[in-house]
């Protein structure tokens, strides 16, 4: 009996304990709800920062490719970032970005140089010149800008607001010193097995040459008529011109016409690069010696016609030496081109090309001027 | 006064020389007109090193024109490849072009390719105008790789012409337009050895020129 009474007495002790547990449970639920809310806010901020950095970087690259001065290109890129970020609403707020006209390293929009691709902790080096290849964006949701986020149930606990911010950096490789084997085995690189003498390319870039063809960016077709971009004939029409153009062995030293045809129509494969140690890359002295033959074979006319309009990479060389099977090209640079005309009958024959922007995935970055208009895709680097 | 006399003697000498030159050139012109050139033969020689069968290398394109291509009309001769109606490895092909449009072409009876480490090839181009037509032919042609063709002509192509003679022909045009568009590094020399001018069947001149096109 005494034992039963004792048990009844203990029944009343659960009330304060239950109340305590209830409070703890409520606090836990509040924290869980608010942490979830904060997580959503943080991911929305990150999405806005990513979108802002990518859009600004695209705009910057696009303006640079149109040879706009850095100040104008960066002004356009700032507007692009501000516009895109504002459209990425965070908890019903359209985030605003400060223009950061002084290009401070901790500003909302910062332009800079970025070379440490693959290192997520690397920072950009702020610059306001056309050397820039990266844009860093900070999106604030705090007392600095856009206001802190209002908390909900946490107000019950005395917490009313929460400040946070997110950052993203987008960049592209502007200078490349070579190409590596693509990560996907079936992927190929848009590299043509041709080399142009650097002095001839420089003349083209400086305005020498005809302008008889136009690349239509909308229809993605080539048509007759000038577009303000000069052209050069890669097919040597005279004995003297033969030394200005060459066909290089990117791959086996026993390259055949069929290998050349495949590389033109399908691109350079990982297997081709395996003969060069997996990389088609300038050495530490800035050069690469490759076996080849002067001029271009008329056997590849059909394959060249297939790739009219497609942006491709060709190599520039400074010298060619040796005869017979021992002709070697000294490659010093990679440039982007587009074939606009192929006529391999009659005399002289023509393979007309004009400078073009080429985007290649498997590039090896360079810190010196070893390429023109050959870029990596724009990517988020941190 | 002495100076004046000296000048007048100089002028007199110059006048005499000028008159002699004029008479000579007029005579040459008259002789040319009397026996107009209707046929020209060019003897060519090429030294090939390390030809590649796999790459169809080297590829050689020769050109000959009755009027230095002033009218846009010319003949081409492709060695070790052919481009009409589409590209083919090896062999030989001649074409006639009117305003840069193909008018006529003929293939050699063989499509064998250059494949020797070293060989010297010799052949002759013939350009002849007759009865409102100009014909370009090749033969004889001697190559260890491609074959020996001693019959004349081996290949030919023709086109209509308003020219009655080949007075506008220039061997320099043939030299300037000849090219090795692919694998010139595999050709040691490409020489125009001699040019013969005919009027009908009569040889007017045999000019030894020995111009190495690759050394130009």
Coordinates of C-alpha atoms in Angstrom, one line a residue:
Chain A
X1 CA 0.0 0.0 0.0
X2 CA 2.7 2.4 0.9
X3 CA 4.4 1.5 -2.2
X4 CA 1.3 2.5 -4.3
X5 CA 1.0 5.8 -2.5
X6 CA 4.5 6.7 -3.3
X7 CA 3.9 6.0 -7.0
X8 CA 0.8 8.3 -7.0
X9 CA 2.9 11.1 -5.4
X10 CA 5.5 10.8 -8.2
X11 CA 2.9 11.3 -10.9
X12 CA 2.7 15.0 -10.2
X13 CA 6.5 15.4 -10.8
X14 CA 6.2 14.9 -14.5
X15 CA 4.5 18.3 -15.1
X16 CA 7.5 20.6 -14.6
X17 CA 9.6 18.1 -16.4
X18 CA 7.2 17.9 -19.3
X19 CA 7.0 21.7 -19.4
X20 CA 10.8 21.9 -19.6
X21 CA 10.8 19.3 -22.4
X22 CA 8.1 21.3 -24.2
X23 CA 10.1 24.5 -24.0
X24 CA 13.1 22.6 -25.3
X25 CA 11.1 21.1 -28.1
X26 CA 9.6 24.5 -29.1
X27 CA 13.1 26.1 -29.2
X28 CA 14.4 23.2 -31.2
X29 CA 11.5 23.5 -33.7
X30 CA 12.0 27.2 -33.9
X31 CA 15.7 26.8 -34.6
X32 CA 15.0 24.1 -37.1
X33 CA 12.5 26.2 -39.0
X34 CA 14.8 29.3 -38.9
X35 CA 17.9 27.4 -39.9
X36 CA 15.9 25.9 -42.8
X37 CA 14.8 29.5 -43.7
X38 CA 18.4 30.7 -43.5
X39 CA 19.6 27.8 -45.7
X40 CA 17.0 28.7 -48.3
X41 CA 18.0 32.4 -48.1
X42 CA 21.7 31.4 -48.4
X43 CA 21.1 29.2 -51.5
X44 CA 19.0 31.9 -53.1
X45 CA 21.7 34.4 -52.5
X46 CA 24.3 32.0 -53.9
X47 CA 22.2 31.5 -57.0
X48 CA 22.0 35.2 -57.5
X49 CA 25.8 35.6 -57.0
X50 CA 26.5 32.8 -59.5
X51 CA 24.1 34.2 -62.1
X52 CA 25.6 37.7 -61.6
X53 CA 29.2 36.6 -61.9
X54 CA 28.5 34.5 -65.0
X55 CA 26.5 37.2 -66.8
X56 CA 29.1 39.8 -66.0
X57 CA 31.9 37.6 -67.3
X58 CA 30.0 36.7 -70.5
X59 CA 29.4 40.4 -71.1
X60 CA 33.0 41.3 -70.4
X61 CA 34.3 38.6 -72.8
X62 CA 31.8 39.6 -75.4
X63 CA 32.9 43.2 -75.3
X64 CA 36.6 42.3 -75.3
X65 CA 36.0 40.2 -78.3
X66 CA 34.5 43.2 -80.1
X67 CA 37.7 45.1 -79.2
X68 CA 35.8 47.5 -76.8
X69 CA 38.0 49.4 -74.4
X70 CA 38.2 47.9 -70.9
X71 CA 36.3 50.8 -69.3
X72 CA 33.3 50.3 -71.6
X73 CA 33.4 46.6 -71.4
X74 CA 33.4 46.7 -67.6
X75 CA 30.6 49.3 -67.5
X76 CA 28.5 46.9 -69.6
X77 CA 29.5 44.0 -67.4
X78 CA 28.5 45.9 -64.2
X79 CA 25.1 46.6 -65.7
X80 CA 24.7 42.9 -66.7
X81 CA 25.5 41.8 -63.2
X82 CA 23.2 44.3 -61.5
X83 CA 20.4 43.4 -63.9
X84 CA 20.7 39.6 -63.5
X85 CA 21.2 39.7 -59.8
X86 CA 18.1 41.9 -59.3
X87 CA 16.0 39.3 -61.2
X88 CA 17.1 36.6 -58.8
X89 CA 14.7 37.5 -56.0
X90 CA 15.7 36.6 -52.5
X91 CA 12.8 36.3 -50.1
X92 CA 10.8 38.8 -52.2
X93 CA 13.8 41.2 -52.2
X94 CA 15.4 42.2 -55.6
X95 CA 19.0 42.3 -54.5
X96 CA 21.0 45.4 -55.5
X97 CA 24.7 45.5 -56.3
X98 CA 27.0 48.4 -55.7
X99 CA 28.9 49.2 -58.9
X100 CA 32.2 49.3 -57.1
X101 CA 33.6 51.9 -59.6
X102 CA 36.9 51.8 -57.7
X103 CA 37.2 48.1 -58.3
X104 CA 38.0 47.4 -54.7
X105 CA 38.8 43.8 -53.9
X106 CA 35.9 43.5 -51.4
X107 CA 33.4 45.3 -53.6
X108 CA 30.1 43.9 -54.9
X109 CA 31.5 43.6 -58.5
X110 CA 35.2 43.2 -58.9
X111 CA 37.1 42.7 -62.2
X112 CA 40.4 40.9 -62.1
X113 CA 42.9 38.4 -63.4
X114 CA 42.6 34.8 -62.4
X115 CA 45.1 32.2 -63.3
X116 CA 44.8 29.5 -60.6
X117 CA 42.2 27.4 -62.3
X118 CA 41.5 24.3 -60.3
X119 CA 42.3 26.0 -56.9
X120 CA 38.9 26.9 -55.3
X121 CA 40.6 29.0 -52.7
X122 CA 42.4 31.2 -55.2
X123 CA 41.5 34.9 -55.3
X124 CA 41.3 37.2 -58.3
X125 CA 43.9 40.0 -58.7
X126 CA 41.8 43.2 -59.3
X127 CA 42.6 45.0 -62.6
X128 CA 40.7 47.4 -64.7
X129 CA 42.6 46.8 -67.9
X130 CA 41.7 44.4 -70.8
X131 CA 43.9 41.8 -69.1
X132 CA 40.9 41.0 -66.9
X133 CA 39.5 37.5 -67.3
X134 CA 37.4 37.1 -64.2
X135 CA 34.5 38.8 -62.3
X136 CA 33.8 38.4 -58.6
X137 CA 30.3 39.2 -57.3
X138 CA 29.2 39.6 -53.7
X139 CA 25.4 39.7 -53.0
X140 CA 24.6 41.1 -49.6
X141 CA 21.5 40.5 -47.6
X142 CA 22.6 42.4 -44.5
X143 CA 22.9 45.9 -43.1
X144 CA 25.5 46.7 -45.8
X145 CA 23.0 46.3 -48.6
X146 CA 19.5 45.0 -49.3
X147 CA 18.7 44.8 -45.5
X148 CA 18.9 41.8 -43.2
X149 CA 16.4 39.0 -43.4
X150 CA 13.5 39.1 -41.0
X151 CA 13.2 36.0 -38.9
X152 CA 9.9 34.4 -38.1
X153 CA 9.3 32.3 -35.0
X154 CA 12.8 33.2 -33.8
X155 CA 11.3 36.5 -32.7
X156 CA 9.8 34.6 -29.9
X157 CA 13.3 34.0 -28.7
X158 CA 14.4 37.5 -29.2
X159 CA 16.1 37.1 -32.6
X160 CA 14.5 39.5 -35.1
X161 CA 16.9 39.7 -38.1
X162 CA 19.6 37.8 -39.8
X163 CA 22.4 39.1 -42.1
X164 CA 24.2 37.1 -44.7
X165 CA 26.0 37.4 -48.0
X166 CA 27.2 35.1 -50.9
X167 CA 30.0 35.4 -53.4
X168 CA 30.8 33.8 -56.8
X169 CA 33.7 34.3 -59.2
X170 CA 33.4 33.4 -62.9
X171 CA 36.4 33.4 -65.2
X172 CA 37.7 32.1 -68.6
X173 CA 41.1 31.2 -69.8
X174 CA 42.2 34.0 -72.2
X175 CA 45.8 32.8 -72.9
X176 CA 46.4 29.2 -73.6
X177 CA 49.7 27.4 -74.3
X178 CA 48.2 24.1 -75.3
X179 CA 45.5 21.5 -75.2
X180 CA 45.2 18.3 -73.1
X181 CA 43.4 15.1 -73.6
X182 CA 39.6 15.7 -73.1
X183 CA 38.2 14.1 -70.0
X184 CA 35.5 12.3 -72.0
X185 CA 37.2 9.7 -74.2
X186 CA 34.9 10.3 -77.2
X187 CA 35.4 14.1 -77.1
X188 CA 37.7 15.7 -79.7
X189 CA 39.4 19.1 -80.0
X190 CA 38.5 21.5 -82.8
X191 CA 42.2 21.8 -84.0
X192 CA 43.1 21.8 -87.7
X193 CA 46.4 20.1 -88.6
X194 CA 47.6 23.3 -90.2
X195 CA 50.2 26.0 -89.4
X196 CA 50.4 29.6 -90.7
X197 CA 53.6 31.6 -90.7
X198 CA 53.3 34.1 -87.9
X199 CA 54.4 37.1 -90.1
X200 CA 51.6 36.3 -92.5
X201 CA 49.1 36.1 -89.7
X202 CA 50.3 39.4 -88.3
X203 CA 49.8 41.0 -91.7
X204 CA 46.2 39.7 -91.6
X205 CA 45.6 41.1 -88.1
X206 CA 47.0 44.4 -89.1
X207 CA 44.5 44.7 -92.0
X208 CA 46.2 43.1 -95.0
X209 CA 44.1 40.9 -97.2
X210 CA 40.8 40.7 -99.0
X211 CA 37.3 40.9 -97.3
X212 CA 35.0 38.9 -99.6
X213 CA 33.1 36.8 -97.1
X214 CA 30.7 37.3 -94.2
X215 CA 29.9 35.1 -91.3
X216 CA 26.2 35.5 -90.3
X217 CA 25.9 34.9 -86.5
X218 CA 22.2 34.4 -86.7
X219 CA 21.9 31.9 -89.6
X220 CA 25.3 30.4 -88.8
X221 CA 26.2 30.5 -92.5
X222 CA 28.9 32.1 -94.7
X223 CA 27.9 34.3 -97.6
X224 CA 29.7 36.4 -100.1
X225 CA 30.3 40.1 -99.2
X226 CA 32.6 41.8 -96.7
X227 CA 32.1 41.8 -93.0
X228 CA 35.0 44.0 -92.0
X229 CA 37.1 40.9 -91.1
X230 CA 40.1 40.4 -93.5
X231 CA 40.8 37.0 -94.9
X232 CA 43.9 35.0 -95.9
X233 CA 44.4 32.2 -98.4
X234 CA 46.0 29.3 -96.7
X235 CA 46.5 27.4 -100.0
X236 CA 49.8 28.4 -101.4
X237 CA 49.3 29.8 -104.9
X238 CA 53.0 30.3 -105.7
X239 CA 56.2 28.6 -104.9
X240 CA 57.1 31.4 -102.6
X241 CA 53.9 31.1 -100.6
X242 CA 54.4 27.4 -99.9
X243 CA 56.7 28.3 -97.1
X244 CA 54.0 30.3 -95.4
X245 CA 51.6 27.5 -94.7
X246 CA 52.1 23.9 -93.6
X247 CA 50.4 20.7 -92.6
X248 CA 51.6 19.4 -89.2
X249 CA 51.5 15.9 -87.7
X250 CA 49.4 16.2 -84.6
X251 CA 49.7 12.6 -83.7
X252 CA 51.5 9.7 -85.3
X253 CA 54.6 10.5 -87.3
X254 CA 53.2 8.2 -89.9
X255 CA 50.2 10.4 -90.5
X256 CA 48.3 9.6 -93.7
X257 CA 45.8 11.6 -95.7
X258 CA 43.0 9.7 -93.9
X259 CA 44.3 11.0 -90.6
X260 CA 44.3 14.5 -91.9
X261 CA 40.7 14.1 -93.2
X262 CA 39.5 12.6 -89.8
X263 CA 41.2 15.4 -87.8
X264 CA 39.5 18.1 -90.0
X265 CA 36.0 16.6 -90.0
X266 CA 36.0 15.1 -86.4
X267 CA 38.7 17.0 -84.5
X268 CA 41.9 15.9 -82.9
X269 CA 41.3 12.9 -80.6
X270 CA 42.8 11.7 -77.3
X271 CA 44.6 9.0 -79.3
X272 CA 46.2 11.6 -81.5
X273 CA 47.5 13.4 -78.4
X274 CA 48.8 10.2 -76.9
X275 CA 51.6 10.4 -79.5
X276 CA 52.6 13.8 -78.0
X277 CA 52.4 12.6 -74.4
X278 CA 48.8 13.4 -74.0
X279 CA 49.3 17.2 -74.5
X280 CA 49.6 19.4 -77.6
X281 CA 51.5 22.1 -75.7
X282 CA 54.2 24.7 -76.1
X283 CA 57.3 23.9 -74.1
X284 CA 58.9 25.9 -71.3
X285 CA 60.8 27.9 -74.0
X286 CA 57.4 28.9 -75.6
X287 CA 57.9 26.7 -78.7
X288 CA 56.9 23.3 -80.0
X289 CA 58.7 21.5 -82.8
X290 CA 56.4 19.4 -85.0
X291 CA 57.1 17.3 -88.1
X292 CA 55.1 18.2 -91.2
X293 CA 54.9 19.1 -94.9
X294 CA 54.9 22.5 -96.5
X295 CA 51.6 23.7 -98.0
X296 CA 48.2 21.9 -98.0
X297 CA 47.1 18.8 -99.8
X298 CA 44.3 19.2 -102.3
X299 CA 43.1 15.7 -101.1
X300 CA 41.2 17.2 -98.1
X301 CA 39.0 19.6 -100.0
X302 CA 35.8 17.8 -99.2
X303 CA 36.5 17.7 -95.5
X304 CA 37.4 21.3 -95.4
X305 CA 34.1 22.2 -97.1
X306 CA 32.3 20.3 -94.4
X307 CA 33.7 22.6 -91.7
X308 CA 33.1 25.9 -93.5
X309 CA 32.0 28.4 -90.8
X310 CA 33.1 26.2 -87.8
X311 CA 35.5 28.0 -85.5
X312 CA 38.8 26.0 -85.3
X313 CA 42.3 26.4 -83.9
X314 CA 45.3 26.5 -86.1
X315 CA 49.0 26.9 -85.1
X316 CA 51.3 29.7 -85.9
X317 CA 55.0 29.0 -86.7
X318 CA 58.1 31.1 -86.9
X319 CA 60.4 28.8 -88.9
X320 CA 60.3 25.6 -90.9
X321 CA 63.5 23.7 -91.4
X322 CA 64.6 20.4 -93.0
X323 CA 63.6 18.6 -96.2
X324 CA 61.8 15.5 -97.1
X325 CA 60.5 13.5 -94.2
X326 CA 62.5 15.8 -91.8
X327 CA 60.6 19.1 -92.3
X328 CA 60.0 20.6 -88.8
X329 CA 57.8 23.5 -87.8
X330 CA 58.5 25.7 -84.8
X331 CA 55.1 26.4 -83.3
X332 CA 54.8 29.5 -81.1
X333 CA 51.2 30.3 -80.9
X334 CA 47.6 29.1 -81.3
X335 CA 44.9 31.2 -83.0
X336 CA 41.2 30.9 -83.8
X337 CA 40.0 30.9 -87.4
X338 CA 36.9 30.1 -89.5
X339 CA 37.1 28.7 -93.0
X340 CA 34.9 30.8 -95.3
X341 CA 35.8 29.4 -98.8
X342 CA 37.3 26.2 -100.2
X343 CA 38.1 26.0 -104.0
X344 CA 40.7 23.4 -104.8
X345 CA 40.4 23.3 -108.6
X346 CA 42.0 25.5 -111.2
X347 CA 45.0 27.7 -110.5
X348 CA 45.4 29.3 -108.0
X349 CA 43.3 27.3 -105.6
X350 CA 41.8 28.9 -102.4
X351 CA 41.2 28.0 -98.8
X352 CA 40.1 31.4 -97.4
X353 CA 40.1 31.8 -93.6
X354 CA 39.3 34.7 -91.3
X355 CA 40.1 35.2 -87.5
X356 CA 37.3 33.8 -85.3
X357 CA 36.7 33.1 -81.6
X358 CA 37.1 29.5 -80.6
X359 CA 36.0 28.0 -77.3
X360 CA 37.9 24.8 -76.3
X361 CA 37.3 22.7 -73.2
X362 CA 40.6 21.0 -72.5
X363 CA 43.0 24.0 -72.6
X364 CA 46.2 24.5 -70.7
X365 CA 46.4 28.1 -69.3
X366 CA 49.3 30.4 -70.0
X367 CA 50.5 33.5 -68.3
X368 CA 52.1 34.9 -71.6
X369 CA 50.7 35.8 -75.0
X370 CA 50.6 32.4 -76.6
X371 CA 47.2 32.5 -78.2
X372 CA 44.7 34.7 -79.9
X373 CA 40.9 34.3 -79.8
X374 CA 41.2 30.8 -78.3
X375 CA 39.4 30.6 -75.0
X376 CA 38.1 28.1 -72.5
X377 CA 34.3 28.3 -71.7
X378 CA 33.3 30.7 -68.9
X379 CA 33.1 28.7 -65.7
X380 CA 32.5 29.4 -62.0
X381 CA 35.9 29.1 -60.3
X382 CA 34.7 29.6 -56.6
Chain B
X1 CA 82.6 75.9 -127.2
X2 CA 84.6 72.8 -126.8
X3 CA 82.0 71.5 -124.4
X4 CA 79.2 72.2 -126.9
X5 CA 81.1 70.4 -129.6
X6 CA 81.6 67.4 -127.3
X7 CA 77.9 67.4 -126.5
X8 CA 76.9 67.5 -130.2
X9 CA 79.3 64.6 -130.9
X10 CA 77.6 62.6 -128.0
X11 CA 74.2 63.5 -129.4
X12 CA 75.3 62.3 -132.8
X13 CA 76.5 59.0 -131.4
X14 CA 73.3 58.5 -129.5
X15 CA 71.3 59.2 -132.6
X16 CA 73.3 56.7 -134.6
X17 CA 72.9 54.0 -131.9
X18 CA 69.2 54.7 -131.7
X19 CA 68.8 54.4 -135.4
X20 CA 70.7 51.1 -135.5
X21 CA 68.6 49.8 -132.6
X22 CA 65.4 50.8 -134.4
X23 CA 66.4 49.2 -137.7
X24 CA 67.5 46.0 -135.8
X25 CA 64.2 45.8 -133.8
X26 CA 62.2 46.6 -136.9
X27 CA 64.0 43.8 -138.7
X28 CA 63.4 41.4 -135.8
X29 CA 59.8 42.4 -135.7
X30 CA 59.5 41.9 -139.4
X31 CA 61.2 38.5 -139.1
X32 CA 58.9 37.5 -136.2
X33 CA 55.8 38.5 -138.3
X34 CA 57.1 36.7 -141.3
X35 CA 57.4 33.5 -139.3
X36 CA 55.0 33.7 -136.4
X37 CA 55.3 31.3 -133.5
X38 CA 52.5 28.7 -133.6
X39 CA 54.1 26.0 -131.3
X40 CA 56.1 26.2 -128.1
X41 CA 57.7 23.3 -126.3
X42 CA 58.9 23.5 -122.7
X43 CA 61.3 20.8 -121.3
X44 CA 60.9 20.4 -117.5
X45 CA 62.9 18.4 -115.0
X46 CA 62.1 17.7 -111.3
X47 CA 64.1 16.1 -108.6
X48 CA 61.9 14.5 -105.9
X49 CA 63.2 13.4 -102.5
X50 CA 61.2 11.2 -100.0
X51 CA 57.9 11.1 -101.8
X52 CA 55.1 9.8 -99.6
X53 CA 52.5 7.5 -100.9
X54 CA 50.3 7.7 -97.7
X55 CA 50.1 11.5 -98.0
X56 CA 50.1 11.8 -101.8
X57 CA 53.0 14.1 -101.4
X58 CA 54.4 16.0 -103.2
X59 CA 51.6 17.5 -105.4
X60 CA 52.8 19.7 -108.3
X61 CA 50.7 22.1 -110.4
X62 CA 52.1 23.4 -113.7
X63 CA 50.5 26.2 -115.8
X64 CA 51.0 27.3 -119.4
X65 CA 49.0 30.0 -121.1
X66 CA 48.8 31.1 -124.7
X67 CA 48.5 34.8 -123.6
X68 CA 49.9 35.0 -120.1
X69 CA 46.3 34.4 -118.8
X70 CA 45.4 37.9 -119.9
X71 CA 42.1 36.5 -121.2
X72 CA 41.7 34.3 -118.1
X73 CA 42.4 31.3 -120.2
X74 CA 45.1 28.8 -119.3
X75 CA 46.1 25.2 -119.1
X76 CA 47.2 23.3 -116.0
X77 CA 49.0 20.0 -115.6
X78 CA 48.8 18.2 -112.2
X79 CA 51.4 15.7 -111.2
X80 CA 50.9 12.9 -108.6
X81 CA 47.3 13.8 -108.2
X82 CA 44.2 15.0 -110.1
X83 CA 41.4 17.4 -109.0
X84 CA 38.7 16.9 -111.6
X85 CA 36.0 15.8 -111.3
X86 CA 37.2 15.2 -107.7
X87 CA 40.5 14.6 -106.0
X88 CA 42.3 11.3 -106.8
X89 CA 45.7 10.1 -105.6
X90 CA 48.5 9.7 -108.1
X91 CA 48.7 9.9 -111.8
X92 CA 48.6 12.9 -114.1
X93 CA 45.9 15.2 -115.3
X94 CA 45.7 18.2 -117.8
X95 CA 43.0 20.8 -117.8
X96 CA 42.0 23.8 -119.9
X97 CA 40.4 26.7 -118.1
X98 CA 38.3 29.5 -119.7
X99 CA 37.7 32.4 -117.4
X100 CA 38.8 30.1 -114.5
X101 CA 36.0 27.6 -115.4
X102 CA 37.0 24.1 -116.4
X103 CA 36.6 23.5 -120.1
X104 CA 38.3 20.2 -120.8
X105 CA 40.5 17.7 -118.9
X106 CA 42.2 14.4 -119.5
X107 CA 43.7 11.8 -117.1
X108 CA 46.8 9.7 -117.6
X109 CA 46.4 6.0 -118.2
X110 CA 47.9 5.4 -114.8
X111 CA 47.1 6.5 -111.2
X112 CA 50.4 5.4 -109.7
X113 CA 51.9 7.7 -107.1
X114 CA 55.3 9.1 -106.5
X115 CA 56.9 6.8 -103.9
X116 CA 60.6 6.8 -104.4
X117 CA 63.1 8.2 -102.0
X118 CA 64.9 9.9 -104.9
X119 CA 64.0 10.2 -108.5
X120 CA 64.4 12.7 -111.4
X121 CA 61.3 13.2 -113.6
X122 CA 61.5 14.7 -117.1
X123 CA 58.7 15.8 -119.3
X124 CA 57.7 18.2 -122.1
X125 CA 54.8 20.7 -122.4
X126 CA 53.6 21.5 -125.8
X127 CA 51.4 24.5 -126.7
X128 CA 50.1 24.8 -130.2
X129 CA 47.7 27.1 -131.9
X130 CA 45.9 25.9 -135.1
X131 CA 42.6 26.6 -136.9
X132 CA 41.0 28.6 -134.1
X133 CA 42.0 26.2 -131.4
X134 CA 44.9 26.1 -128.9
X135 CA 46.0 22.7 -127.6
X136 CA 48.1 21.9 -124.6
X137 CA 49.7 18.5 -124.4
X138 CA 52.2 16.7 -122.2
X139 CA 54.7 14.1 -123.5
X140 CA 57.0 12.4 -123.4
X141 CA 56.9 11.9 -119.6
X142 CA 59.6 9.8 -117.8
X143 CA 59.2 8.8 -114.1
X144 CA 60.3 5.7 -112.4
X145 CA 57.3 5.8 -110.0
X146 CA 54.5 7.0 -112.2
X147 CA 55.7 5.5 -115.5
X148 CA 57.6 6.1 -118.7
X149 CA 55.5 7.5 -121.5
X150 CA 57.5 8.2 -124.6
X151 CA 54.6 8.6 -127.0
X152 CA 53.7 12.2 -127.8
X153 CA 51.3 13.5 -126.7
X154 CA 50.5 11.5 -123.5
X155 CA 47.7 13.9 -122.4
X156 CA 46.1 16.9 -124.0
X157 CA 43.4 19.5 -123.5
X158 CA 42.3 22.2 -125.8
X159 CA 40.1 25.3 -126.0
X160 CA 38.9 27.7 -128.8
X161 CA 41.0 30.8 -129.4
X162 CA 41.0 33.9 -131.5
X163 CA 44.8 34.0 -131.5
X164 CA 46.5 33.1 -134.7
X165 CA 49.9 32.7 -133.1
X166 CA 51.6 32.4 -129.7
X167 CA 53.3 35.8 -129.7
X168 CA 51.8 36.5 -126.3
X169 CA 53.3 33.4 -124.8
X170 CA 55.9 34.0 -122.1
X171 CA 58.1 31.3 -120.4
X172 CA 58.2 33.6 -117.4
X173 CA 54.5 33.1 -117.0
X174 CA 55.0 29.3 -116.8
X175 CA 57.7 29.8 -114.2
X176 CA 55.7 32.2 -112.1
X177 CA 52.5 30.1 -112.1
X178 CA 54.2 26.7 -111.4
X179 CA 53.8 25.7 -107.8
X180 CA 54.2 22.8 -105.4
X181 CA 51.2 23.5 -103.2
X182 CA 51.8 20.5 -101.0
X183 CA 55.1 19.0 -99.7
X184 CA 57.5 21.3 -101.5
X185 CA 60.0 20.1 -98.9
X186 CA 60.0 16.8 -100.8
X187 CA 61.1 18.4 -104.1
X188 CA 64.7 19.4 -104.4
X189 CA 64.5 21.2 -107.7
X190 CA 61.9 22.0 -110.4
X191 CA 63.6 23.3 -113.5
X192 CA 62.4 24.7 -116.8
X193 CA 65.4 23.4 -118.9
X194 CA 64.7 24.8 -122.4
X195 CA 62.0 26.4 -124.6
X196 CA 61.7 25.7 -128.3
X197 CA 59.7 28.0 -130.6
X198 CA 58.3 26.7 -133.9
X199 CA 56.5 28.2 -136.8
X200 CA 54.6 25.2 -138.2
X201 CA 57.1 22.4 -138.2
X202 CA 60.1 24.8 -138.5
X203 CA 62.1 25.4 -135.4
X204 CA 62.7 29.1 -134.9
X205 CA 64.7 29.0 -131.7
X206 CA 65.9 26.6 -129.0
X207 CA 66.4 28.7 -125.9
X208 CA 68.2 27.0 -123.0
X209 CA 66.9 28.7 -119.9
X210 CA 67.6 26.4 -116.9
X211 CA 65.4 28.2 -114.4
X212 CA 64.9 26.5 -111.1
X213 CA 61.4 27.5 -110.1
X214 CA 62.0 26.6 -106.4
X215 CA 65.0 28.9 -106.2
X216 CA 63.1 31.9 -107.5

